[in-house]
XYZ file of C-alpha atoms in Angstrom:
773
model
C 2.599 6.483 20.361
C 5.114 8.558 21.412
C 7.192 6.038 19.836
C 5.603 6.813 16.435
C 5.763 10.093 17.181
C 9.334 10.537 17.968
C 10.092 7.692 14.892
C 11.249 10.006 12.178
C 13.298 12.670 14.719
C 15.438 9.582 15.124
C 14.944 7.799 11.464
C 16.206 11.848 10.090
C 19.789 10.682 9.791
C 21.025 6.769 9.027
C 24.850 7.275 10.267
C 22.841 8.469 13.533
C 20.549 6.639 14.370
C 22.527 3.555 13.819
C 24.465 4.911 16.571
C 21.693 6.266 18.933
C 20.053 2.561 18.307
C 21.243 0.545 20.949
C 19.736 2.888 23.368
C 16.785 3.415 22.054
C 16.186 -0.389 21.066
C 16.401 -0.815 25.172
C 13.386 1.046 26.025
C 11.292 -0.091 24.045
C 12.507 -4.306 24.313
C 11.415 -3.302 27.562
C 7.918 -2.147 26.198
C 7.301 -5.602 24.854
C 5.956 -8.343 27.055
C 5.717 -10.318 23.904
C 6.521 -13.807 24.279
C 6.921 -14.509 27.325
C 3.691 -14.789 27.870
C 3.130 -17.926 25.718
C 5.237 -19.576 27.652
C 1.813 -21.957 28.656
C 0.877 -22.146 25.029
C 1.473 -25.597 23.215
C 4.074 -24.567 20.694
C 4.407 -27.158 18.271
C 7.881 -26.136 17.205
C 10.543 -28.390 18.105
C 11.901 -26.952 21.580
C 8.593 -26.036 22.564
C 8.976 -22.249 22.459
C 6.880 -20.034 19.722
C 8.698 -19.547 16.136
C 11.122 -17.061 15.586
C 10.183 -14.314 13.138
C 13.252 -14.275 10.782
C 13.115 -10.583 9.267
C 14.380 -10.625 5.463
C 17.214 -8.203 5.087
C 15.406 -6.744 8.206
C 11.823 -4.633 7.199
C 12.679 -4.492 3.761
C 8.946 -4.899 2.347
C 8.599 -1.070 2.972
C 12.466 0.764 3.402
C 15.636 -0.682 0.902
C 16.188 -4.284 1.821
C 19.902 -4.802 4.167
C 19.196 -0.678 5.039
C 20.062 0.479 8.589
C 16.639 1.788 8.572
C 15.335 -1.895 7.962
C 17.498 -3.113 10.402
C 16.323 -0.776 13.474
C 12.566 -1.155 12.354
C 12.650 -3.749 12.673
C 13.934 -4.594 16.057
C 11.542 -1.851 16.859
C 8.436 -3.220 15.637
C 9.008 -6.786 16.251
C 9.450 -9.663 19.087
C 12.567 -9.340 20.782
C 13.927 -12.249 19.463
C 13.706 -11.240 16.058
C 16.140 -12.630 13.815
C 17.236 -10.342 11.068
C 18.999 -11.714 7.918
C 22.215 -10.674 5.613
C 22.591 -11.694 2.065
C 26.237 -12.108 2.269
C 28.096 -10.669 -0.621
C 31.546 -10.191 -1.116
C 33.549 -7.196 -2.861
C 36.638 -7.518 -4.244
C 38.993 -7.169 -1.979
C 37.020 -9.304 0.351
C 34.911 -7.680 1.890
C 30.795 -9.157 2.909
C 28.018 -6.444 2.765
C 24.578 -7.474 3.256
C 22.804 -7.259 0.312
C 19.766 -8.728 -1.363
C 21.569 -10.023 -4.384
C 25.054 -10.263 -6.497
C 25.027 -7.862 -8.166
C 24.015 -3.691 -7.618
C 22.247 -2.696 -10.000
C 18.429 -3.335 -8.764
C 18.666 -2.619 -4.983
C 21.101 -0.199 -4.625
C 22.329 3.219 -7.375
C 25.022 1.617 -8.271
C 24.369 2.147 -12.065
C 24.520 6.085 -11.458
C 27.771 6.013 -9.310
C 29.669 3.685 -10.994
C 31.039 3.429 -13.943
C 28.999 2.769 -17.060
C 31.388 0.377 -18.551
C 31.997 -1.883 -15.736
C 29.673 -4.386 -15.999
C 29.895 -7.919 -17.042
C 28.430 -11.193 -17.929
C 28.970 -13.874 -15.615
C 27.741 -17.277 -15.715
C 25.325 -17.589 -12.586
C 24.295 -21.018 -11.763
C 24.057 -21.911 -15.286
C 22.915 -18.855 -16.680
C 24.637 -15.900 -18.265
C 24.027 -12.843 -16.244
C 25.222 -9.373 -17.334
C 25.166 -6.407 -14.145
C 27.902 -4.842 -12.624
C 28.771 -7.457 -9.931
C 29.979 -6.554 -6.248
C 33.044 -9.080 -7.223
C 34.381 -6.362 -9.486
C 34.839 -3.938 -6.692
C 36.469 -2.731 -4.117
C 35.151 -2.087 -0.635
C 35.831 1.171 -1.263
C 34.520 1.729 -5.066
C 31.512 1.723 -2.545
C 30.879 3.992 0.325
C 29.320 5.705 -2.435
C 27.013 3.983 -3.367
C 23.419 3.359 -1.244
C 21.255 1.130 -0.506
C 17.519 1.422 -2.974
C 14.069 0.100 -3.129
C 15.079 -3.127 -5.811
C 10.385 -3.814 -6.045
C 9.091 -2.370 -7.510
C 5.799 -2.825 -6.652
C 6.940 -1.321 -3.025
C 7.616 2.232 -2.821
C 10.796 4.260 -3.950
C 10.102 7.024 -1.545
C 12.494 6.687 0.544
C 15.829 6.240 -2.475
C 17.144 9.770 -1.538
C 17.701 9.273 2.439
C 21.331 7.828 1.663
C 21.128 4.758 3.392
C 25.033 3.463 3.280
C 25.707 -0.610 2.311
C 26.397 -2.250 5.332
C 28.388 -5.660 6.418
C 27.168 -8.219 9.037
C 29.778 -6.778 11.576
C 27.877 -3.094 10.972
C 24.824 -4.485 11.815
C 26.064 -6.771 15.138
C 28.268 -4.164 16.522
C 26.226 -1.143 15.851
C 22.619 -2.475 16.623
C 23.684 -5.848 18.645
C 20.524 -8.257 17.112
C 18.784 -9.932 19.319
C 19.734 -12.838 16.202
C 21.844 -13.193 12.748
C 21.765 -14.996 10.234
C 24.357 -15.454 7.085
C 22.904 -16.237 4.310
C 25.784 -17.081 1.470
C 23.650 -17.743 -1.448
C 26.681 -18.415 -4.221
C 29.657 -19.602 -2.282
C 29.888 -21.964 -5.982
C 29.907 -17.794 -7.162
C 32.356 -16.295 -5.318
C 35.183 -19.678 -5.909
C 35.295 -19.816 -9.608
C 36.338 -15.657 -8.611
C 39.073 -16.801 -6.718
C 36.972 -15.587 -3.782
C 36.798 -17.350 -0.582
C 33.322 -17.196 1.533
C 35.114 -20.230 3.646
C 37.443 -18.157 5.296
C 35.269 -14.922 5.550
C 32.448 -16.224 6.939
C 34.976 -18.530 9.537
C 36.831 -15.356 10.147
C 33.594 -12.838 10.998
C 31.844 -15.636 12.955
C 35.080 -15.130 15.676
C 34.236 -11.710 15.997
C 30.652 -11.590 15.961
C 28.205 -14.055 17.452
C 26.359 -15.474 14.720
C 22.964 -17.070 15.672
C 21.878 -19.277 11.825
C 24.497 -19.736 9.157
C 21.971 -20.412 5.802
C 23.469 -21.923 2.500
C 21.540 -23.665 -0.785
C 24.883 -24.926 -1.274
C 25.208 -28.711 0.585
C 29.519 -28.527 -0.094
C 29.964 -24.562 1.473
C 27.801 -26.369 4.785
C 29.463 -29.675 5.348
C 32.948 -27.612 4.484
C 32.115 -25.852 7.517
C 30.914 -27.965 10.150
C 33.660 -29.278 11.950
C 34.486 -25.838 12.896
C 31.517 -23.800 13.980
C 30.223 -24.278 17.265
C 26.961 -25.600 16.728
C 26.377 -24.650 20.069
C 26.682 -20.549 19.420
C 25.761 -20.917 15.608
C 23.188 -23.139 13.600
C 24.155 -24.443 10.228
C 20.941 -24.712 7.857
C 20.291 -25.803 4.928
C 18.210 -23.598 2.589
C 16.709 -25.608 -0.410
C 15.142 -23.778 -3.879
C 12.641 -24.612 -6.035
C 11.768 -28.658 -5.694
C 13.182 -29.063 -9.011
C 16.460 -27.142 -9.208
C 19.425 -29.483 -8.843
C 21.150 -28.587 -5.955
C 24.878 -27.915 -7.095
C 27.435 -29.907 -4.959
C 25.089 -33.649 -4.705
C 23.924 -32.827 -8.275
C 20.344 -34.289 -6.624
C 17.167 -31.741 -6.853
C 16.326 -29.966 -3.437
C 12.862 -32.469 -3.663
C 15.340 -35.447 -3.643
C 17.137 -33.862 -1.021
C 14.655 -33.223 1.674
C 13.813 -36.742 0.957
C 16.924 -38.015 2.748
C 16.764 -35.753 6.644
C 19.412 -37.756 8.632
C 22.079 -36.968 5.293
C 21.030 -33.303 5.737
C 21.210 -33.850 10.120
C 25.008 -34.928 9.178
C 25.674 -31.269 9.114
C 23.082 -29.197 9.501
C 21.111 -27.834 12.143
C 17.675 -27.506 10.263
C 16.050 -26.387 6.711
C 14.942 -23.358 4.994
C 11.527 -23.895 2.339
C 9.071 -22.240 0.643
C 6.494 -22.599 2.702
C 5.115 -24.344 -0.528
C 6.945 -27.143 0.110
C 4.108 -27.754 3.244
C 1.747 -26.394 1.842
C 0.984 -26.173 -1.451
C -1.003 -23.891 -3.879
C -2.945 -25.681 -6.950
C -2.769 -23.786 -10.323
C -5.840 -22.124 -9.330
C -4.387 -20.503 -6.409
C -6.209 -22.551 -3.474
C -4.238 -24.450 -0.964
C -3.758 -28.705 -1.454
C -3.460 -31.181 1.630
C -0.760 -29.803 3.799
C 3.033 -32.161 3.290
C 4.268 -34.009 6.127
C 7.419 -31.948 6.112
C 7.784 -30.412 9.323
C 6.973 -33.311 10.963
C 9.479 -35.222 9.202
C 12.127 -33.064 9.673
C 11.429 -32.812 13.592
C 11.947 -36.652 13.955
C 14.632 -36.374 12.241
C 15.521 -33.244 14.857
C 15.824 -30.273 12.695
C 14.579 -27.509 12.852
C 11.908 -26.570 9.758
C 11.868 -22.732 8.796
C 9.003 -21.559 5.908
C 10.137 -18.496 4.043
C 9.164 -16.695 1.079
C 6.239 -14.854 3.333
C 5.485 -11.288 1.584
C 2.278 -9.141 2.450
C 2.485 -7.822 -1.027
C 1.769 -11.014 -3.383
C -1.478 -12.647 -4.033
C -1.645 -15.515 -1.221
C -3.495 -18.756 -1.535
C -7.641 -17.610 -1.735
C -7.810 -19.673 1.829
C -6.345 -16.614 3.585
C -8.682 -13.946 2.174
C -5.159 -11.678 0.996
C -5.035 -11.595 5.068
C -0.984 -12.175 5.837
C -2.302 -12.832 9.817
C -4.558 -16.198 8.693
C -1.539 -17.293 6.557
C 1.157 -16.996 9.047
C -1.341 -18.663 11.776
C -2.544 -22.018 9.462
C 1.843 -22.254 9.806
C 1.931 -22.917 13.860
C -1.356 -22.335 15.066
C -3.291 -25.512 13.100
C -3.021 -28.071 16.140
C -0.917 -30.672 13.896
C 2.575 -29.231 13.556
C 4.373 -25.556 13.630
C 7.797 -24.493 12.100
C 10.463 -23.788 14.237
C 10.467 -19.827 11.779
C 8.979 -17.847 9.001
C 11.349 -15.136 7.058
C 9.432 -12.701 5.927
C 10.067 -9.260 4.469
C 7.055 -7.973 7.397
C 8.012 -8.993 10.786
C 5.197 -6.771 12.272
C 3.327 -8.980 10.420
C 4.181 -13.062 12.001
C 5.682 -11.297 15.568
C 1.772 -10.459 16.104
C 0.431 -13.442 14.899
C 2.474 -15.404 17.313
C 2.360 -12.685 20.119
C -1.604 -12.326 20.065
C -3.113 -13.907 18.251
C -2.495 -17.633 18.439
C -3.688 -20.301 20.844
C -7.160 -18.265 21.063
C -10.375 -20.342 21.433
C -13.658 -19.736 19.644
C -14.608 -18.300 23.949
C -12.327 -15.620 23.614
C -13.276 -12.693 24.575
C -14.012 -9.501 22.259
C -13.025 -6.386 23.192
C -16.959 -4.350 23.312
C -15.205 -0.939 20.189
C -14.949 -1.377 17.398
C -18.550 -2.574 16.195
C -18.078 -5.258 13.365
C -19.685 -3.778 10.454
C -20.720 -6.322 7.302
C -20.524 -4.574 3.534
C -22.331 -7.020 1.403
C -22.011 -10.173 4.128
C -18.264 -11.089 3.153
C -18.470 -10.179 -0.108
C -14.509 -10.281 -0.060
C -15.373 -14.040 -0.255
C -18.544 -14.816 -1.679
C -21.045 -13.188 -3.789
C -21.968 -9.784 -2.801
C -24.814 -10.157 -0.292
C -25.786 -13.805 -1.313
C -26.885 -16.317 1.105
C -23.193 -17.698 1.271
C -22.067 -14.238 1.551
C -24.483 -13.478 4.847
C -24.267 -16.995 6.164
C -19.519 -16.655 5.868
C -20.162 -12.737 7.929
C -22.258 -14.871 10.181
C -20.250 -17.198 10.754
C -17.203 -14.930 10.796
C -18.262 -13.366 13.740
C -19.090 -9.988 11.995
C -21.922 -8.294 14.640
C -24.297 -6.843 12.182
C -25.458 -7.894 9.292
C -26.131 -5.558 6.502
C -28.687 -5.396 3.639
C -29.179 -2.785 0.850
C -32.921 -2.557 0.108
C -33.901 -2.235 -3.715
C -36.909 -2.487 -4.679
C -38.205 -5.076 -7.997
C -40.437 -3.913 -10.498
C -43.351 -5.658 -9.062
C -42.480 -3.880 -5.232
C -40.286 -6.782 -3.870
C -37.778 -5.588 -1.489
C -33.739 -7.750 -2.123
C -31.114 -6.757 -0.209
C -28.635 -6.226 -3.920
C -25.196 -3.784 -4.198
C -25.993 -1.210 -6.019
C -29.837 -0.402 -8.148
C -27.533 -0.819 -10.540
C -27.619 -4.950 -11.580
C -24.649 -4.741 -13.609
C -22.008 -4.148 -10.726
C -23.471 -7.442 -8.735
C -24.600 -10.178 -11.756
C -23.879 -11.425 -15.273
C -26.786 -9.319 -16.227
C -24.974 -8.288 -18.942
C -24.757 -11.252 -20.665
C -28.331 -11.794 -21.011
C -31.266 -11.091 -23.027
C -31.869 -8.274 -20.570
C -28.837 -6.351 -21.897
C -31.901 -4.613 -23.236
C -33.205 -3.043 -21.221
C -30.061 -0.627 -20.414
C -30.467 2.593 -19.464
C -28.865 5.934 -18.365
C -30.584 7.233 -15.657
C -29.073 10.925 -14.558
C -30.885 11.271 -11.116
C -29.016 8.082 -10.529
C -25.900 7.728 -11.811
C -24.368 8.931 -15.410
C -23.122 5.023 -15.931
C -24.793 3.432 -18.277
C -27.562 0.269 -16.318
C -29.634 -2.358 -16.421
C -31.693 -1.464 -12.934
C -33.359 -3.344 -10.476
C -36.921 -1.610 -10.284
C -36.661 -2.950 -14.168
C -37.130 -6.505 -13.412
C -39.251 -8.691 -11.145
C -38.199 -10.498 -8.177
C -39.339 -13.916 -10.336
C -36.740 -12.315 -13.225
C -33.663 -11.381 -10.643
C -33.773 -14.411 -8.783
C -33.447 -15.824 -12.119
C -29.749 -14.179 -12.080
C -26.611 -15.031 -11.767
C -24.006 -13.206 -8.784
C -20.418 -12.701 -9.782
C -18.525 -11.069 -7.127
C -17.249 -8.312 -6.840
C -13.145 -7.353 -7.420
C -12.382 -3.664 -6.795
C -8.905 -4.401 -7.104
C -9.229 -6.305 -10.705
C -7.054 -3.269 -11.918
C -3.816 -5.118 -9.537
C -5.222 -8.475 -10.604
C -6.571 -9.026 -7.449
C -9.726 -11.349 -8.113
C -11.724 -12.556 -4.738
C -12.246 -16.670 -4.463
C -12.996 -16.889 -8.866
C -14.211 -20.823 -8.042
C -16.725 -19.179 -5.518
C -17.349 -15.844 -7.938
C -20.755 -16.595 -9.409
C -21.924 -18.493 -6.420
C -25.131 -18.165 -3.968
C -28.735 -17.358 -4.323
C -29.965 -13.329 -3.685
C -33.042 -12.842 -0.944
C -35.899 -10.889 -0.028
C -35.967 -8.434 3.621
C -38.322 -10.800 4.474
C -35.742 -13.328 4.130
C -32.858 -11.819 4.921
C -34.301 -10.035 8.789
C -35.587 -14.671 8.932
C -31.363 -15.640 8.756
C -30.381 -12.694 10.779
C -32.838 -14.207 13.550
C -30.357 -17.121 13.712
C -27.258 -15.388 13.672
C -25.665 -16.230 16.666
C -23.188 -13.551 16.492
C -25.313 -10.774 15.673
C -26.116 -8.017 17.797
C -27.903 -5.683 14.872
C -28.487 -5.753 11.631
C -28.292 -2.374 8.903
C -30.698 -1.660 6.299
C -29.122 0.670 3.988
C -31.407 2.723 1.624
C -30.689 5.196 -0.986
C -32.229 6.751 -4.310
C -35.890 6.487 -1.655
C -36.993 9.421 -3.650
C -36.696 8.885 -7.170
C -37.850 5.032 -6.327
C -41.352 6.850 -5.111
C -41.177 9.484 -7.651
C -40.291 7.938 -10.712
C -41.831 4.161 -9.891
C -44.312 4.466 -8.102
C -42.331 2.461 -5.378
C -42.034 3.295 -1.431
C -39.097 1.963 -0.293
C -39.648 3.598 3.338
C -43.246 1.602 3.590
C -41.105 -2.011 2.581
C -38.988 -1.638 4.915
C -40.839 -0.255 7.385
C -43.848 -3.528 6.936
C -40.957 -6.296 6.593
C -39.284 -5.265 9.560
C -42.309 -4.879 12.235
C -43.639 -8.506 10.139
C -40.920 -10.362 11.329
C -41.186 -8.972 14.874
C -37.941 -6.178 14.400
C -40.403 -3.829 15.762
C -41.110 -5.868 19.368
C -37.897 -7.417 19.992
C -34.763 -6.224 21.662
C -32.262 -8.939 21.282
C -31.028 -7.428 17.543
C -30.361 -4.041 16.979
C -31.966 -2.164 14.038
C -29.635 -0.001 12.280
C -31.665 2.164 8.977
C -28.337 3.756 7.161
C -29.279 6.459 4.235
C -26.686 9.036 2.303
C -30.819 10.779 2.375
C -31.294 13.146 5.653
C -34.650 12.501 4.020
C -34.745 8.550 4.120
C -34.026 9.275 8.191
C -36.332 12.062 8.572
C -39.104 10.014 7.495
C -37.700 7.400 10.304
C -37.535 9.069 13.393
C -41.303 10.453 12.485
C -41.957 6.784 13.390
C -40.703 7.276 16.383
C -39.313 3.243 16.360
C -36.517 2.416 18.183
C -34.067 1.951 15.391
C -30.265 3.924 15.021
C -30.757 5.808 12.684
C -27.130 6.615 10.472
C -26.337 9.351 8.456
C -23.750 8.405 5.505
C -21.257 10.867 4.459
C -20.174 9.775 0.932
C -18.412 11.702 -0.029
C -14.458 12.992 1.377
C -14.119 15.104 4.191
C -11.386 17.261 6.376
C -13.734 18.784 8.204
C -16.776 19.345 9.790
C -18.718 23.153 10.989
C -20.074 22.632 14.420
C -23.007 23.688 13.144
C -23.683 21.121 10.242
C -22.651 18.059 13.631
C -25.347 19.736 15.668
C -27.825 19.328 12.470
C -27.208 15.814 11.874
C -27.388 15.275 15.426
C -31.325 16.275 15.597
C -32.270 13.281 12.767
C -29.522 10.895 13.001
C -27.731 9.042 16.180
C -24.506 7.571 13.598
C -22.458 8.788 11.113
C -21.140 6.888 8.517
C -17.653 8.187 6.584
C -14.776 6.925 5.060
C -11.440 6.395 5.905
C -9.622 9.094 3.865
C -12.580 11.384 6.211
C -9.949 9.756 8.617
C -6.094 9.725 8.090
C -6.091 11.410 4.323
C -4.130 10.175 1.826
C -1.296 11.194 -0.662
C -0.398 8.376 -3.050
C -0.848 6.002 -0.373
C 1.060 7.494 2.781
C -1.152 9.075 4.974
C -0.896 12.788 5.453
C -1.835 13.151 8.560
C -5.619 12.516 10.723
C -8.717 15.261 11.067
C -10.647 15.874 14.187
C -13.746 14.732 12.388
C -13.943 11.543 14.101
C -13.755 14.078 17.674
C -16.236 16.318 16.567
C -19.062 13.814 16.062
C -18.501 11.874 18.222
C -18.202 14.669 20.789
C -22.726 15.765 20.400
C -22.563 11.296 20.881
C -22.618 10.155 17.410
C -21.346 7.563 16.543
C -18.853 6.884 13.889
C -18.566 4.078 11.256
C -15.938 3.610 8.783
C -15.771 2.227 6.004
C -14.902 0.484 4.121
C -11.551 -1.984 5.246
C -10.815 -4.585 2.537
C -7.788 -7.334 3.232
C -6.061 -6.421 -0.245
C -2.995 -5.343 0.569
C -3.436 -2.810 -1.996
C -6.517 -0.774 -0.462
C -3.980 0.307 2.744
C -1.998 3.276 2.963
C 1.480 2.155 3.190
C 1.592 3.089 6.749
C -0.112 0.351 7.295
C 2.366 -2.531 6.013
C 0.797 -4.330 3.920
C -1.557 -5.662 6.699
C -4.856 -4.755 7.063
C -4.519 -6.250 10.971
C -2.075 -2.915 11.625
C -4.586 -0.830 9.715
C -7.596 -2.158 11.936
C -5.560 -1.273 14.717
C -4.600 2.211 13.945
C -8.596 3.309 12.932
C -9.831 1.216 16.130
C -6.901 2.448 18.235
C -5.706 5.237 17.349
C -8.846 7.603 16.391
C -11.256 5.548 18.486
C -14.267 4.599 15.598
C -17.074 2.904 17.003
C -17.913 0.516 14.182
C -15.435 -1.017 11.373
C -17.793 -1.845 7.988
C -15.957 -4.343 5.718
C -16.664 -6.872 3.114
C -13.770 -9.333 5.396
C -15.707 -9.308 8.225
C -13.444 -12.534 9.723
C -10.138 -10.131 10.502
C -11.959 -7.185 12.162
C -13.667 -9.913 14.193
C -10.674 -11.766 15.672
C -9.026 -8.567 15.822
C -10.845 -7.688 18.828
C -10.118 -11.247 19.904
C -6.528 -10.416 20.189
C -5.193 -10.799 23.639
C -2.623 -8.224 23.477
C -5.005 -5.532 23.486
C -5.558 -7.023 27.451
C -1.930 -6.610 28.386
C -0.998 -3.588 30.245
C 1.965 -1.814 28.048
C 1.118 -2.907 24.572
C 3.585 -4.348 22.395
C 5.050 -1.864 19.519
C 3.528 -3.941 17.192
C 0.623 -3.739 18.342
C 1.332 0.125 18.765
C -1.399 3.300 16.349
C 0.622 3.904 13.940
C 1.487 7.568 13.770
C -0.454 9.400 10.858
C 2.442 11.493 8.401
C 5.146 9.406 10.099
C 5.852 7.639 7.432
C 5.557 10.660 5.080
C 8.284 12.625 6.946
C 11.032 10.136 6.458
C 10.785 10.903 2.643
C 13.362 13.375 1.389
C 12.543 16.759 -0.865
C 12.174 15.438 -4.422
C 10.817 12.214 -3.524
C 7.686 13.614 -1.884
C 4.284 13.013 -3.155
C 3.049 15.954 -5.093
C 0.869 18.592 -2.786
C -2.809 17.755 -2.777
C -5.253 19.894 -1.410
C -7.502 18.924 1.390
C -11.135 17.512 0.588
C -13.769 19.449 1.264
C -15.330 20.957 4.714
C -18.936 19.139 5.208
C -21.786 22.105 5.673
C -25.354 22.575 6.076
C -25.571 22.362 2.895
C -23.956 19.262 1.563
C -26.699 17.877 3.955
C -30.239 20.110 3.393
C -32.445 17.952 1.085
C -35.895 18.837 0.072
C -38.753 15.894 1.813
C -38.937 13.141 -0.111
C -41.667 13.536 -2.869
C -44.987 11.079 -2.428
C -45.464 8.018 -4.020
C -46.423 8.513 -7.814
C -50.196 6.921 -8.608
C -48.576 6.248 -11.639
C -47.632 3.049 -12.531
C -44.009 1.847 -13.971
C -44.194 2.515 -17.362
C -44.193 -0.751 -18.908
C -41.175 -2.541 -21.007
C -40.181 -0.601 -24.418
C -41.496 2.564 -22.224
C -38.860 5.573 -20.719
C -35.499 3.830 -22.274
C -36.366 0.276 -21.932
C -36.893 -2.524 -24.065
C -39.534 -4.922 -24.577
C -39.505 -8.353 -22.373
C -37.278 -10.805 -22.893
C -38.650 -14.178 -23.828
C -39.975 -16.561 -20.830
C -37.213 -18.022 -18.062
C -35.710 -21.267 -19.130
C -35.877 -23.909 -16.265
C -32.703 -22.579 -14.936
C -34.138 -19.554 -14.409
C -32.418 -18.008 -17.941
C -34.176 -16.044 -20.448
C -33.808 -18.395 -23.490
C -32.653 -16.982 -26.192
C -33.429 -17.389 -30.336
C -31.100 -19.018 -32.596
C -28.042 -16.976 -33.654
C -28.716 -14.250 -30.288
C -25.981 -14.980 -28.149
C -23.098 -13.657 -30.697
C -24.915 -10.338 -31.119
C -26.278 -10.098 -27.696
C -22.221 -10.904 -27.078
C -21.225 -7.938 -29.086
C -24.057 -5.626 -27.550
C -22.245 -6.394 -24.350
C -19.033 -5.700 -24.695
C -20.085 -1.963 -27.087
C -22.632 -1.267 -24.553
C -22.087 -2.055 -20.912
C -18.330 -2.704 -19.325
C -18.285 -6.065 -17.972
C -16.704 -7.521 -14.996
C -14.283 -9.902 -14.849
C -16.679 -13.018 -15.002
């Protein structure tokens, strides 16, 4: 933990940090037992060693590309033999600098510092391109130009730190990296400007150790191949898009890669976009892998895969988890790439050292408990048989069922009492049953208790897309697949789940259902559990969760061996001691949200609360929700990696359980071998909340945010549950409901009269917020 606490102080000055870092690095590398632990693993790389991690511009997924802090941070949180990547550009006076582009516009503040009339138009790879080109400025002109975040979806909060432009020699001499790769992307362009990239590269390799030189230009690599010591520096051909023309041979890269023996005459390896190896179709799903890696290895060529970004949509097959993607390239039992080029080097470092070659019998850590959120609802529609079966196969330990009640008194599992959220009901004649019930929600809805179980069985499920506003969607091929289960069916399924240690039954709106609808969800749950034999067995624990204390009090009175879980359904910054005592009187555990543990402000962690500690002080287990794999659900501090977030809550905050819609990620985390090491590698040390924010300078800080409220007695105190009303539920057409729809057709969907489809479609648009699917 001291690593993260000290990090902001180390980074307070980029220049000072560069000078101090070699001393710091020695102590950090000593802590990392990283790849030495994998010597006996069956790696299928060309060398038989673990694949390399190549950090493109350092940790450019968070910090300005090629900045001192990006390179420094890479060395701190990556495997010990990480390779730093420098995109080399030339200035007018032929000084080499590390910059991701020929132009200064996006990755620096050059547009503000340099004269505005210095913009030029040059032909780059056949395209007329305008901007502030490095070739128009001497190195002295760039002394006051600083590096900035060039990708607008990434945080620009670090742009005020004044990170200077570095050259390859600066990177090598000040950081002494384990490996250095110089990428020469535009030799032909510089040649046209009468600047010699060849001379610069040959000169710099005599002064510093360069492990790899890559370029997409065959002519450049051939021109230096006889002057480079292959035992010291390897040459790598960097393939661009398959249909892109290589400037020297006038062949496409796809064609070039079909002649690997030719490439071997001037290079030791190739770098290819990852889709050359594992293609993705137009719908975002993986296609059969190619034979490129095995073919290249037969030709004695190393293969590096590129374009790994945690913060861009992955193939749906990876469920938004970068670790899963990395493992598919070097832990698949058929081949392994020799290295990966990434903007987020912490993720492949952890994948290589902590998660490769884990078999099904790998021992799982006791904590945290992995609890599903509507099954594996990140992969399939919530609370369907598919979501539940996937959660079980993924290794979930506690399977959840949010219980709703039908009009005819059938308890079933559904993510919400409002059927609009998880079905396509708004596109059916049931739209006429929509209404607003202030006691439940201010939003218009079609509610479970207004339909019979037969009617609900006929509804089409709809997958949840909580991040659709970021154009991140979940498993669209199965967005409407699966069937809903009654509570008895769910309990029967759970009994056959080999990974399960328990079931969680979630109860909401019990008072409303009893008083207004004459339905007792508590009795229905108790009766189902009893009939399914859960009262007389010890194999599966039963957890009853509710945000309403009277519900838990009612179950406590039954004196059954259930774990009662109180759900705090708002973010809190603290909890009063007397409130903890009150909660303990009716609950065994508490569920809180992530922000109640590590508060956020504009996606930066601002610190940590003592809520977990206070609750655990009275032996209340603490479960936290909701952990999702999508990178936009995570604070910047977690590097767009769900595993980093899970690790920080599990080890840093010491929570007892994780509630997740992607249980596979959490279940795999508990098996990672790094957790058993005597000294954790830095890429498995929990982040220190608030440390990243300390690197942000004045003027770039997010606006101050008021703390969340403190949980007090008034927040948990509720009147006793109302008795179950003896009146029958109002018939359709009364109390805001419309007349019954037509009888269902053979497929379970209500029949539509002639011309009804257009009318209902327009009603859905006007009255109900439709789901994306």
